[in-house]
Amino acid sequence: MTLPDFDIAYGRLLAALRARPDLPDALMIGIHSGGYWLAQKLHADLGLTTPLGALNVAFYRDDFDRIGLHPQTAPTQIPVPTDKRVVWLVDDVLNTGRTLRGAMNELFDYGRPDAIRLAVLLDRGGRELPVAPDASGGTIELPSHQHIKLQRNDAGNLSLTLEDRS
Ligand SMILES: O=P(O)(O)OC[C@H]1O[C@H](OP(=O)(O)OP(=O)(O)O)[C@H](O)[C@@H]1O
Ligand SMILES: O=c1cc[nH]c(=O)[nH]1
């Protein structure tokens, strides 16, 4: 199985977001780490004026006692009140939906948004919770041992890779 090129999937996601009337006034929040890198690029390309937020869902995951804490330590940052706003969560890959459940739990500690929407670069199916994207750059079916990874190089360029995990 070959992965779609990052630029092609990104272009599709950008076009889907440009078509959303609720986006210009929304608060965009990226989920560390891949989702935040993606959100930084989208936030700039869409010219959003509300500052970008970030969520670190490590403590809100339902499996952190089993897999341990994620090695990244970047903090959650919610730059403006979430009350009475539309929040667009951004993540690189949507799979079981468990990261998104953690993200929404954490978000509700900060207030009550009018709505929460979801933008993902790739939806690989395999859902274990009732979560669906409102905008996506594409879908892909993969065997369960394969893992999609969003990489960022020293120049800040993003790319997609596939890892085998046994
Ligand atoms: O729908 P799910 O099954 O929860 O999977 C999706 C999550 O998995 C990856 O995060 P990971 O914890 O691997 O961190 P990363 O962003 O640093 O790669 C990805 O960035 C999503 O956040
Ligand atoms: O393939 C996958 C599945 C979950 N999370 C990822 O980042 N990639």
Tab-separated table of N, CA and C and ligand atoms in Angstrom:
chain	number	residue	atom	x	y	z
A	1	MET	N	0.852	-1.205	0.000
A	1	MET	CA	0.000	0.000	0.000
A	1	MET	C	0.881	1.247	0.000
A	2	THR	N	0.616	2.179	-0.898
A	2	THR	CA	1.386	3.429	-0.881
A	2	THR	C	0.517	4.546	-0.296
A	3	LEU	N	1.167	5.410	0.428
A	3	LEU	CA	0.464	6.530	1.042
A	3	LEU	C	0.245	7.636	0.032
A	4	PRO	N	-0.816	8.422	0.170
A	4	PRO	CA	-0.936	9.598	-0.683
A	4	PRO	C	0.185	10.584	-0.362
A	5	ASP	N	0.546	11.371	-1.355
A	5	ASP	CA	1.544	12.416	-1.161
A	5	ASP	C	0.980	13.448	-0.159
A	6	PHE	N	1.815	13.935	0.739
A	6	PHE	CA	1.354	14.909	1.728
A	6	PHE	C	0.702	16.115	1.047
A	7	ASP	N	1.343	16.660	-0.001
A	7	ASP	CA	0.825	17.889	-0.620
A	7	ASP	C	-0.567	17.687	-1.214
A	8	ILE	N	-0.801	16.502	-1.759
A	8	ILE	CA	-2.116	16.242	-2.364
A	8	ILE	C	-3.190	16.160	-1.268
A	9	ALA	N	-2.915	15.390	-0.230
A	9	ALA	CA	-3.888	15.284	0.864
A	9	ALA	C	-4.084	16.653	1.520
A	10	TYR	N	-3.005	17.385	1.715
A	10	TYR	CA	-3.087	18.706	2.347
A	10	TYR	C	-3.932	19.663	1.486
A	11	GLY	N	-3.719	19.625	0.176
A	11	GLY	CA	-4.478	20.494	-0.734
A	11	GLY	C	-5.976	20.216	-0.647
A	12	ARG	N	-6.330	18.942	-0.535
A	12	ARG	CA	-7.747	18.577	-0.416
A	12	ARG	C	-8.330	19.095	0.902
A	13	LEU	N	-7.567	18.940	1.964
A	13	LEU	CA	-8.054	19.394	3.274
A	13	LEU	C	-8.212	20.914	3.292
A	14	LEU	N	-7.232	21.598	2.730
A	14	LEU	CA	-7.291	23.072	2.674
A	14	LEU	C	-8.535	23.527	1.908
A	15	ALA	N	-8.805	22.887	0.776
A	15	ALA	CA	-9.976	23.264	-0.035
A	15	ALA	C	-11.269	23.000	0.747
A	16	ALA	N	-11.322	21.878	1.459
A	16	ALA	CA	-12.529	21.564	2.242
A	16	ALA	C	-12.740	22.610	3.338
A	17	LEU	N	-11.652	23.052	3.955
A	17	LEU	CA	-11.777	24.051	5.029
A	17	LEU	C	-12.155	25.417	4.472
A	18	ARG	N	-11.618	25.755	3.301
A	18	ARG	CA	-11.952	27.069	2.700
A	18	ARG	C	-13.440	27.164	2.409
A	19	ALA	N	-14.088	26.026	2.215
A	19	ALA	CA	-15.521	26.025	1.893
A	19	ALA	C	-16.396	26.138	3.145
A	20	ARG	N	-15.785	26.180	4.322
A	20	ARG	CA	-16.566	26.186	5.556
A	20	ARG	C	-16.814	27.609	6.046
A	21	PRO	N	-18.078	28.059	6.059
A	21	PRO	CA	-18.359	29.441	6.479
A	21	PRO	C	-18.051	29.712	7.950
A	22	ASP	N	-18.002	28.664	8.786
A	22	ASP	CA	-17.753	28.901	10.213
A	22	ASP	C	-16.266	28.998	10.543
A	23	LEU	N	-15.402	28.854	9.538
A	23	LEU	CA	-13.973	28.783	9.855
A	23	LEU	C	-13.308	30.135	10.175
A	24	PRO	N	-13.606	31.214	9.411
A	24	PRO	CA	-12.860	32.463	9.647
A	24	PRO	C	-12.917	32.965	11.086
A	25	ASP	N	-14.036	32.761	11.793
A	25	ASP	CA	-14.144	33.251	13.174
A	25	ASP	C	-13.842	32.171	14.205
A	26	ALA	N	-13.443	31.009	13.742
A	26	ALA	CA	-13.278	29.873	14.654
A	26	ALA	C	-11.931	29.922	15.369
A	27	LEU	N	-11.869	29.165	16.477
A	27	LEU	CA	-10.599	28.917	17.164
A	27	LEU	C	-10.082	27.569	16.665
A	28	MET	N	-8.899	27.584	16.032
A	28	MET	CA	-8.293	26.333	15.559
A	28	MET	C	-7.325	25.815	16.623
A	29	ILE	N	-7.410	24.515	16.894
A	29	ILE	CA	-6.548	23.908	17.921
A	29	ILE	C	-5.946	22.626	17.350
A	30	GLY	N	-4.616	22.540	17.352
A	30	GLY	CA	-3.929	21.346	16.865
A	30	GLY	C	-3.598	20.407	18.011
A	31	ILE	N	-3.690	19.102	17.747
A	31	ILE	CA	-3.379	18.093	18.769
A	31	ILE	C	-1.919	17.667	18.604
A	32	HIS	N	-1.132	17.858	19.669
A	32	HIS	CA	0.287	17.493	19.611
A	32	HIS	C	0.450	16.021	19.321
A	33	SER	N	1.453	15.630	18.557
A	33	SER	CA	2.372	16.562	17.927
A	33	SER	C	2.050	16.766	16.442
A	34	GLY	N	1.715	15.673	15.734
A	34	GLY	CA	1.481	15.806	14.290
A	34	GLY	C	0.340	16.758	13.971
A	35	GLY	N	-0.737	16.701	14.763
A	35	GLY	CA	-1.889	17.553	14.492
A	35	GLY	C	-1.565	19.029	14.676
A	36	TYR	N	-0.642	19.322	15.598
A	36	TYR	CA	-0.259	20.717	15.817
A	36	TYR	C	0.596	21.241	14.652
A	37	TRP	N	1.515	20.404	14.153
A	37	TRP	CA	2.316	20.830	12.977
A	37	TRP	C	1.387	21.138	11.800
A	38	LEU	N	0.408	20.241	11.595
A	38	LEU	CA	-0.540	20.432	10.497
A	38	LEU	C	-1.358	21.706	10.715
A	39	ALA	N	-1.809	21.916	11.943
A	39	ALA	CA	-2.614	23.097	12.255
A	39	ALA	C	-1.819	24.393	12.052
A	40	GLN	N	-0.523	24.370	12.356
A	40	GLN	CA	0.303	25.576	12.140
A	40	GLN	C	0.275	25.975	10.660
A	41	LYS	N	0.393	24.974	9.799
A	41	LYS	CA	0.408	25.242	8.353
A	41	LYS	C	-0.975	25.706	7.880
A	42	LEU	N	-2.021	25.027	8.330
A	42	LEU	CA	-3.383	25.412	7.927
A	42	LEU	C	-3.714	26.823	8.414
A	43	HIS	N	-3.368	27.114	9.653
A	43	HIS	CA	-3.665	28.412	10.252
A	43	HIS	C	-3.033	29.534	9.415
A	44	ALA	N	-1.786	29.309	8.977
A	44	ALA	CA	-1.093	30.314	8.153
A	44	ALA	C	-1.722	30.394	6.762
A	45	ASP	N	-1.957	29.264	6.130
A	45	ASP	CA	-2.483	29.271	4.752
A	45	ASP	C	-3.916	29.790	4.678
A	46	LEU	N	-4.675	29.615	5.747
A	46	LEU	CA	-6.064	30.105	5.764
A	46	LEU	C	-6.147	31.554	6.247
A	47	GLY	N	-5.024	32.079	6.731
A	47	GLY	CA	-4.996	33.468	7.205
A	47	GLY	C	-5.897	33.696	8.403
A	48	LEU	N	-6.001	32.721	9.293
A	48	LEU	CA	-6.881	32.879	10.453
A	48	LEU	C	-6.303	33.920	11.414
A	49	THR	N	-7.182	34.705	12.012
A	49	THR	CA	-6.703	35.791	12.876
A	49	THR	C	-6.756	35.433	14.365
A	50	THR	N	-7.651	34.531	14.744
A	50	THR	CA	-7.649	34.071	16.148
A	50	THR	C	-6.400	33.212	16.347
A	51	PRO	N	-5.616	33.482	17.408
A	51	PRO	CA	-4.370	32.724	17.588
A	51	PRO	C	-4.621	31.217	17.655
A	52	LEU	N	-3.642	30.469	17.173
A	52	LEU	CA	-3.734	29.009	17.148
A	52	LEU	C	-3.585	28.435	18.559
A	53	GLY	N	-4.379	27.425	18.880
A	53	GLY	CA	-4.246	26.720	20.155
A	53	GLY	C	-3.603	25.359	19.968
A	54	ALA	N	-3.247	24.752	21.106
A	54	ALA	CA	-2.602	23.433	21.072
A	54	ALA	C	-3.145	22.595	22.225
A	55	LEU	N	-3.340	21.314	21.970
A	55	LEU	CA	-3.765	20.392	23.028
A	55	LEU	C	-2.747	19.272	23.149
A	56	ASN	N	-2.352	18.997	24.390
A	56	ASN	CA	-1.564	17.801	24.678
A	56	ASN	C	-2.491	16.866	25.449
A	57	VAL	N	-2.949	15.815	24.779
A	57	VAL	CA	-4.003	14.984	25.383
A	57	VAL	C	-3.439	13.823	26.197
A	58	ALA	N	-2.112	13.824	26.429
A	58	ALA	CA	-1.458	12.659	27.046
A	58	ALA	C	-2.181	12.175	28.304
A	59	PHE	N	-2.556	13.098	29.196
A	59	PHE	CA	-3.168	12.681	30.463
A	59	PHE	C	-4.645	12.322	30.311
A	60	TYR	N	-5.211	12.629	29.150
A	60	TYR	CA	-6.634	12.382	28.934
A	60	TYR	C	-6.867	11.103	28.130
A	61	ARG	N	-5.780	10.456	27.710
A	61	ARG	CA	-5.945	9.211	26.943
A	61	ARG	C	-6.389	8.097	27.883
A	62	ASP	N	-7.199	7.176	27.337
A	62	ASP	CA	-7.682	6.083	28.193
A	62	ASP	C	-6.680	4.942	28.262
A	63	ASP	N	-5.523	5.095	27.587
A	63	ASP	CA	-4.545	4.002	27.558
A	63	ASP	C	-3.187	4.427	28.100
A	64	PHE	N	-3.109	5.597	28.778
A	64	PHE	CA	-1.775	6.048	29.165
A	64	PHE	C	-1.168	5.214	30.295
A	65	ASP	N	-2.035	4.517	31.066
A	65	ASP	CA	-1.480	3.619	32.087
A	65	ASP	C	-0.917	2.347	31.437
A	66	ARG	N	-1.342	2.068	30.195
A	66	ARG	CA	-0.885	0.859	29.501
A	66	ARG	C	0.328	1.154	28.610
A	67	ILE	N	0.267	2.266	27.847
A	67	ILE	CA	1.356	2.540	26.891
A	67	ILE	C	2.361	3.546	27.444
A	68	GLY	N	2.069	4.121	28.611
A	68	GLY	CA	2.976	5.115	29.170
A	68	GLY	C	2.714	6.475	28.553
A	69	LEU	N	3.308	7.480	29.140
A	69	LEU	CA	3.105	8.830	28.624
A	69	LEU	C	3.870	9.027	27.330
A	70	HIS	N	3.267	9.755	26.407
A	70	HIS	CA	3.927	10.098	25.145
A	70	HIS	C	5.184	10.896	25.474
A	71	PRO	N	6.302	10.651	24.746
A	71	PRO	CA	7.541	11.343	25.091
A	71	PRO	C	7.496	12.860	24.869
A	72	GLN	N	6.580	13.339	24.016
A	72	GLN	CA	6.565	14.796	23.799
A	72	GLN	C	5.925	15.476	25.007
A	73	THR	N	6.473	16.639	25.360
A	73	THR	CA	6.034	17.305	26.583
A	73	THR	C	5.436	18.682	26.308
A	74	ALA	N	5.149	18.969	25.037
A	74	ALA	CA	4.624	20.291	24.701
A	74	ALA	C	3.314	20.522	25.446
A	75	PRO	N	3.139	21.733	25.991
A	75	PRO	CA	1.960	21.977	26.831
A	75	PRO	C	0.703	22.300	26.026
A	76	THR	N	-0.430	22.138	26.687
A	76	THR	CA	-1.703	22.635	26.136
A	76	THR	C	-1.716	24.156	26.224
A	77	GLN	N	-2.170	24.794	25.154
A	77	GLN	CA	-2.315	26.261	25.171
A	77	GLN	C	-3.637	26.630	24.512
A	78	ILE	N	-4.515	27.240	25.276
A	78	ILE	CA	-5.801	27.700	24.732
A	78	ILE	C	-5.760	29.225	24.827
A	79	PRO	N	-5.522	29.909	23.691
A	79	PRO	CA	-5.177	31.340	23.748
A	79	PRO	C	-6.343	32.279	23.982
A	80	VAL	N	-7.574	31.832	23.730
A	80	VAL	CA	-8.752	32.701	23.955
A	80	VAL	C	-9.848	31.843	24.596
A	81	PRO	N	-10.839	32.460	25.243
A	81	PRO	CA	-11.919	31.661	25.833
A	81	PRO	C	-12.640	30.830	24.760
A	82	THR	N	-13.014	29.620	25.124
A	82	THR	CA	-13.691	28.743	24.157
A	82	THR	C	-15.208	28.911	24.202
A	83	ASP	N	-15.712	29.543	25.265
A	83	ASP	CA	-17.169	29.730	25.381
A	83	ASP	C	-17.721	30.468	24.171
A	84	LYS	N	-18.841	29.991	23.676
A	84	LYS	CA	-19.572	30.642	22.568
A	84	LYS	C	-18.738	30.755	21.289
A	85	ARG	N	-17.804	29.847	21.095
A	85	ARG	CA	-17.007	29.833	19.869
A	85	ARG	C	-17.161	28.489	19.181
A	86	VAL	N	-16.901	28.496	17.872
A	86	VAL	CA	-16.730	27.228	17.160
A	86	VAL	C	-15.248	26.875	17.245
A	87	VAL	N	-14.968	25.661	17.699
A	87	VAL	CA	-13.575	25.183	17.790
A	87	VAL	C	-13.348	24.160	16.688
A	88	TRP	N	-12.294	24.354	15.910
A	88	TRP	CA	-11.884	23.354	14.919
A	88	TRP	C	-10.669	22.619	15.474
A	89	LEU	N	-10.858	21.336	15.799
A	89	LEU	CA	-9.724	20.501	16.201
A	89	LEU	C	-9.048	19.973	14.945
A	90	VAL	N	-7.721	19.909	14.984
A	90	VAL	CA	-6.952	19.435	13.824
A	90	VAL	C	-6.056	18.289	14.259
A	91	ASP	N	-6.126	17.178	13.511
A	91	ASP	CA	-5.208	16.070	13.779
A	91	ASP	C	-4.713	15.500	12.452
A	92	ASP	N	-3.563	14.845	12.508
A	92	ASP	CA	-3.000	14.320	11.255
A	92	ASP	C	-3.695	13.040	10.811
A	93	VAL	N	-3.908	12.104	11.751
A	93	VAL	CA	-4.513	10.818	11.407
A	93	VAL	C	-5.685	10.560	12.346
A	94	LEU	N	-6.792	10.064	11.785
A	94	LEU	CA	-7.917	9.614	12.608
A	94	LEU	C	-8.020	8.104	12.459
A	95	ASN	N	-7.979	7.407	13.586
A	95	ASN	CA	-8.062	5.946	13.544
A	95	ASN	C	-9.170	5.494	14.512
A	96	THR	N	-8.832	5.138	15.743
A	96	THR	CA	-9.861	4.624	16.656
A	96	THR	C	-10.818	5.714	17.125
A	97	GLY	N	-10.335	6.948	17.160
A	97	GLY	CA	-11.138	8.053	17.704
A	97	GLY	C	-10.841	8.323	19.170
A	98	ARG	N	-9.974	7.519	19.780
A	98	ARG	CA	-9.710	7.668	21.222
A	98	ARG	C	-8.933	8.949	21.545
A	99	THR	N	-8.034	9.359	20.648
A	99	THR	CA	-7.328	10.633	20.863
A	99	THR	C	-8.335	11.785	20.878
A	100	LEU	N	-9.303	11.718	19.964
A	100	LEU	CA	-10.304	12.783	19.883
A	100	LEU	C	-11.188	12.820	21.123
A	101	ARG	N	-11.510	11.650	21.661
A	101	ARG	CA	-12.295	11.629	22.911
A	101	ARG	C	-11.514	12.347	24.015
A	102	GLY	N	-10.208	12.041	24.119
A	102	GLY	CA	-9.373	12.701	25.120
A	102	GLY	C	-9.323	14.204	24.878
A	103	ALA	N	-9.208	14.587	23.595
A	103	ALA	CA	-9.127	16.018	23.259
A	103	ALA	C	-10.406	16.735	23.676
A	104	MET	N	-11.552	16.119	23.416
A	104	MET	CA	-12.815	16.781	23.769
A	104	MET	C	-12.993	16.849	25.281
A	105	ASN	N	-12.587	15.798	25.979
A	105	ASN	CA	-12.643	15.845	27.462
A	105	ASN	C	-11.819	17.013	27.978
A	106	GLU	N	-10.600	17.154	27.454
A	106	GLU	CA	-9.716	18.221	27.919
A	106	GLU	C	-10.306	19.590	27.565
A	107	LEU	N	-10.819	19.702	26.353
A	107	LEU	CA	-11.366	20.983	25.892
A	107	LEU	C	-12.492	21.460	26.802
A	108	PHE	N	-13.319	20.541	27.275
A	108	PHE	CA	-14.444	20.943	28.114
A	108	PHE	C	-14.005	21.394	29.504
A	109	ASP	N	-12.733	21.153	29.869
A	109	ASP	CA	-12.212	21.738	31.111
A	109	ASP	C	-12.063	23.255	30.970
A	110	TYR	N	-12.041	23.749	29.720
A	110	TYR	CA	-11.784	25.179	29.470
A	110	TYR	C	-13.062	25.965	29.202
A	111	GLY	N	-14.205	25.293	29.071
A	111	GLY	CA	-15.427	26.034	28.781
A	111	GLY	C	-16.354	25.218	27.906
A	112	ARG	N	-17.376	25.910	27.384
A	112	ARG	CA	-18.393	25.216	26.596
A	112	ARG	C	-18.472	25.856	25.211
A	113	PRO	N	-17.760	25.296	24.244
A	113	PRO	CA	-17.826	25.857	22.885
A	113	PRO	C	-19.229	25.687	22.302
A	114	ASP	N	-19.567	26.554	21.333
A	114	ASP	CA	-20.851	26.398	20.630
A	114	ASP	C	-20.863	25.101	19.833
A	115	ALA	N	-19.708	24.762	19.253
A	115	ALA	CA	-19.595	23.530	18.460
A	115	ALA	C	-18.128	23.148	18.375
A	116	ILE	N	-17.889	21.857	18.227
A	116	ILE	CA	-16.525	21.367	17.977
A	116	ILE	C	-16.551	20.646	16.632
A	117	ARG	N	-15.646	21.042	15.739
A	117	ARG	CA	-15.527	20.390	14.417
A	117	ARG	C	-14.171	19.710	14.352
A	118	LEU	N	-14.040	18.794	13.397
A	118	LEU	CA	-12.802	18.024	13.283
A	118	LEU	C	-12.264	18.043	11.852
A	119	ALA	N	-10.997	18.426	11.737
A	119	ALA	CA	-10.290	18.366	10.452
A	119	ALA	C	-9.136	17.377	10.587
A	120	VAL	N	-9.038	16.416	9.659
A	120	VAL	CA	-7.919	15.468	9.690
A	120	VAL	C	-7.301	15.360	8.300
A	121	LEU	N	-6.006	15.114	8.296
A	121	LEU	CA	-5.321	14.935	7.015
A	121	LEU	C	-5.735	13.607	6.391
A	122	LEU	N	-5.682	12.526	7.170
A	122	LEU	CA	-6.051	11.200	6.658
A	122	LEU	C	-6.933	10.460	7.656
A	123	ASP	N	-8.001	9.880	7.128
A	123	ASP	CA	-8.891	9.032	7.923
A	123	ASP	C	-8.602	7.584	7.529
A	124	ARG	N	-8.062	6.808	8.464
A	124	ARG	CA	-7.725	5.426	8.111
A	124	ARG	C	-8.771	4.424	8.608
A	125	GLY	N	-9.930	4.896	9.030
A	125	GLY	CA	-10.983	3.985	9.484
A	125	GLY	C	-10.602	3.332	10.797
A	126	GLY	N	-11.240	2.210	11.121
A	126	GLY	CA	-10.901	1.474	12.339
A	126	GLY	C	-11.454	2.102	13.593
A	127	ARG	N	-12.572	2.794	13.452
A	127	ARG	CA	-13.116	3.533	14.588
A	127	ARG	C	-13.600	2.619	15.727
A	128	GLU	N	-13.319	3.034	16.956
A	128	GLU	CA	-13.839	2.350	18.148
A	128	GLU	C	-14.810	3.244	18.902
A	129	LEU	N	-14.939	4.486	18.445
A	129	LEU	CA	-15.850	5.456	19.062
A	129	LEU	C	-16.567	6.211	17.946
A	130	PRO	N	-17.762	6.772	18.236
A	130	PRO	CA	-18.519	7.446	17.178
A	130	PRO	C	-17.995	8.850	16.892
A	131	VAL	N	-16.891	8.903	16.156
A	131	VAL	CA	-16.230	10.174	15.805
A	131	VAL	C	-16.087	10.200	14.284
A	132	ALA	N	-16.374	11.340	13.656
A	132	ALA	CA	-16.217	11.451	12.196
A	132	ALA	C	-15.667	12.823	11.856
A	133	PRO	N	-14.822	12.921	10.818
A	133	PRO	CA	-14.287	14.240	10.459
A	133	PRO	C	-15.313	15.098	9.736
A	134	ASP	N	-15.227	16.424	9.946
A	134	ASP	CA	-16.037	17.381	9.185
A	134	ASP	C	-15.303	17.822	7.925
A	135	ALA	N	-13.987	17.665	7.910
A	135	ALA	CA	-13.180	17.969	6.715
A	135	ALA	C	-11.995	17.021	6.741
A	136	SER	N	-11.673	16.420	5.581
A	136	SER	CA	-10.530	15.505	5.560
A	136	SER	C	-9.800	15.591	4.230
A	137	GLY	N	-8.529	15.195	4.264
A	137	GLY	CA	-7.710	15.199	3.051
A	137	GLY	C	-7.760	13.866	2.330
A	138	GLY	N	-8.500	12.892	2.877
A	138	GLY	CA	-8.631	11.608	2.195
A	138	GLY	C	-8.793	10.468	3.172
A	139	THR	N	-9.147	9.310	2.628
A	139	THR	CA	-9.280	8.100	3.444
A	139	THR	C	-8.320	7.052	2.905
A	140	ILE	N	-7.914	6.155	3.789
A	140	ILE	CA	-6.999	5.105	3.372
A	140	ILE	C	-7.262	3.867	4.224
A	141	GLU	N	-7.208	2.696	3.583
A	141	GLU	CA	-7.344	1.443	4.334
A	141	GLU	C	-5.989	0.790	4.425
A	142	LEU	N	-5.608	0.394	5.632
A	142	LEU	CA	-4.290	-0.200	5.849
A	142	LEU	C	-4.414	-1.413	6.749
A	143	PRO	N	-3.515	-2.400	6.606
A	143	PRO	CA	-3.479	-3.475	7.592
A	143	PRO	C	-3.112	-2.905	8.956
A	144	SER	N	-3.601	-3.561	10.013
A	144	SER	CA	-3.464	-2.973	11.351
A	144	SER	C	-2.005	-2.834	11.802
A	145	HIS	N	-1.080	-3.644	11.224
A	145	HIS	CA	0.315	-3.527	11.682
A	145	HIS	C	1.009	-2.309	11.070
A	146	GLN	N	0.351	-1.653	10.117
A	146	GLN	CA	0.994	-0.477	9.505
A	146	GLN	C	0.494	0.803	10.172
A	147	HIS	N	1.415	1.720	10.386
A	147	HIS	CA	1.135	2.946	11.127
A	147	HIS	C	1.574	4.133	10.281
A	148	ILE	N	0.671	5.079	10.092
A	148	ILE	CA	1.012	6.296	9.342
A	148	ILE	C	1.658	7.280	10.303
A	149	LYS	N	2.720	7.913	9.850
A	149	LYS	CA	3.405	8.885	10.712
A	149	LYS	C	3.583	10.183	9.924
A	150	LEU	N	3.227	11.305	10.530
A	150	LEU	CA	3.543	12.603	9.926
A	150	LEU	C	4.906	13.029	10.456
A	151	GLN	N	5.811	13.334	9.554
A	151	GLN	CA	7.172	13.731	9.935
A	151	GLN	C	7.372	15.211	9.622
A	152	ARG	N	8.208	15.846	10.421
A	152	ARG	CA	8.596	17.234	10.111
A	152	ARG	C	10.111	17.317	10.114
A	153	ASN	N	10.697	17.814	8.999
A	153	ASN	CA	12.162	17.897	8.952
A	153	ASN	C	12.655	19.237	9.527
A	154	ASP	N	13.978	19.404	9.545
A	154	ASP	CA	14.550	20.598	10.179
A	154	ASP	C	14.101	21.895	9.500
A	155	ALA	N	13.755	21.798	8.208
A	155	ALA	CA	13.300	22.994	7.488
A	155	ALA	C	11.815	23.255	7.732
A	156	GLY	N	11.156	22.364	8.495
A	156	GLY	CA	9.735	22.555	8.797
A	156	GLY	C	8.804	21.928	7.777
A	157	ASN	N	9.362	21.194	6.795
A	157	ASN	CA	8.509	20.572	5.779
A	157	ASN	C	7.893	19.276	6.314
A	158	LEU	N	6.637	19.057	5.948
A	158	LEU	CA	5.900	17.879	6.430
A	158	LEU	C	5.843	16.803	5.354
A	159	SER	N	5.865	15.551	5.796
A	159	SER	CA	5.720	14.429	4.860
A	159	SER	C	5.090	13.258	5.604
A	160	LEU	N	4.538	12.324	4.828
A	160	LEU	CA	3.898	11.143	5.414
A	160	LEU	C	4.767	9.924	5.207
A	161	THR	N	4.880	9.085	6.234
A	161	THR	CA	5.615	7.825	6.086
A	161	THR	C	4.779	6.700	6.691
A	162	LEU	N	5.147	5.490	6.294
A	162	LEU	CA	4.472	4.296	6.791
A	162	LEU	C	5.468	3.480	7.594
A	163	GLU	N	5.059	3.079	8.814
A	163	GLU	CA	5.938	2.245	9.653
A	163	GLU	C	5.270	0.911	9.890
A	164	ASP	N	6.071	-0.151	9.947
A	164	ASP	CA	5.545	-1.457	10.347
A	164	ASP	C	5.653	-1.581	11.853
A	165	ARG	N	4.562	-1.905	12.521
A	165	ARG	CA	4.590	-2.100	13.980
A	165	ARG	C	4.054	-3.479	14.280
A	166	SER	N	4.851	-4.287	14.991
A	166	SER	CA	4.384	-5.654	15.243
A	166	SER	C	3.613	-5.704	16.560
B	1	LIG	O1	-7.662	7.845	16.445
B	1	LIG	P1	-6.532	7.311	17.277
B	1	LIG	O2	-6.457	5.808	17.252
B	1	LIG	O3	-6.519	7.858	18.659
B	1	LIG	O4	-5.168	7.722	16.570
B	1	LIG	C1	-4.894	9.006	16.092
B	1	LIG	C2	-3.773	9.657	16.831
B	1	LIG	O5	-2.584	8.866	16.725
B	1	LIG	C3	-1.485	9.742	16.479
B	1	LIG	O6	-1.035	10.292	17.664
B	1	LIG	P2	0.189	9.746	18.507
B	1	LIG	O7	-0.287	9.527	19.893
B	1	LIG	O8	0.804	8.575	17.790
B	1	LIG	O9	1.159	10.985	18.558
B	1	LIG	P3	1.906	11.844	17.426
B	1	LIG	O10	0.933	12.871	16.902
B	1	LIG	O11	2.992	12.491	18.208
B	1	LIG	O12	2.376	10.884	16.359
B	1	LIG	C4	-2.112	10.805	15.605
B	1	LIG	O13	-1.334	11.991	15.603
B	1	LIG	C5	-3.464	11.005	16.232
B	1	LIG	O14	-3.431	11.991	17.248
B	2	LIG	O1	-1.723	4.837	11.478
B	2	LIG	C1	-1.909	5.525	12.501
B	2	LIG	C2	-2.860	5.189	13.486
B	2	LIG	C3	-3.003	5.994	14.555
B	2	LIG	N1	-2.248	7.098	14.657
B	2	LIG	C4	-1.344	7.405	13.716
B	2	LIG	O2	-0.656	8.433	13.822
B	2	LIG	N2	-1.194	6.626	12.665
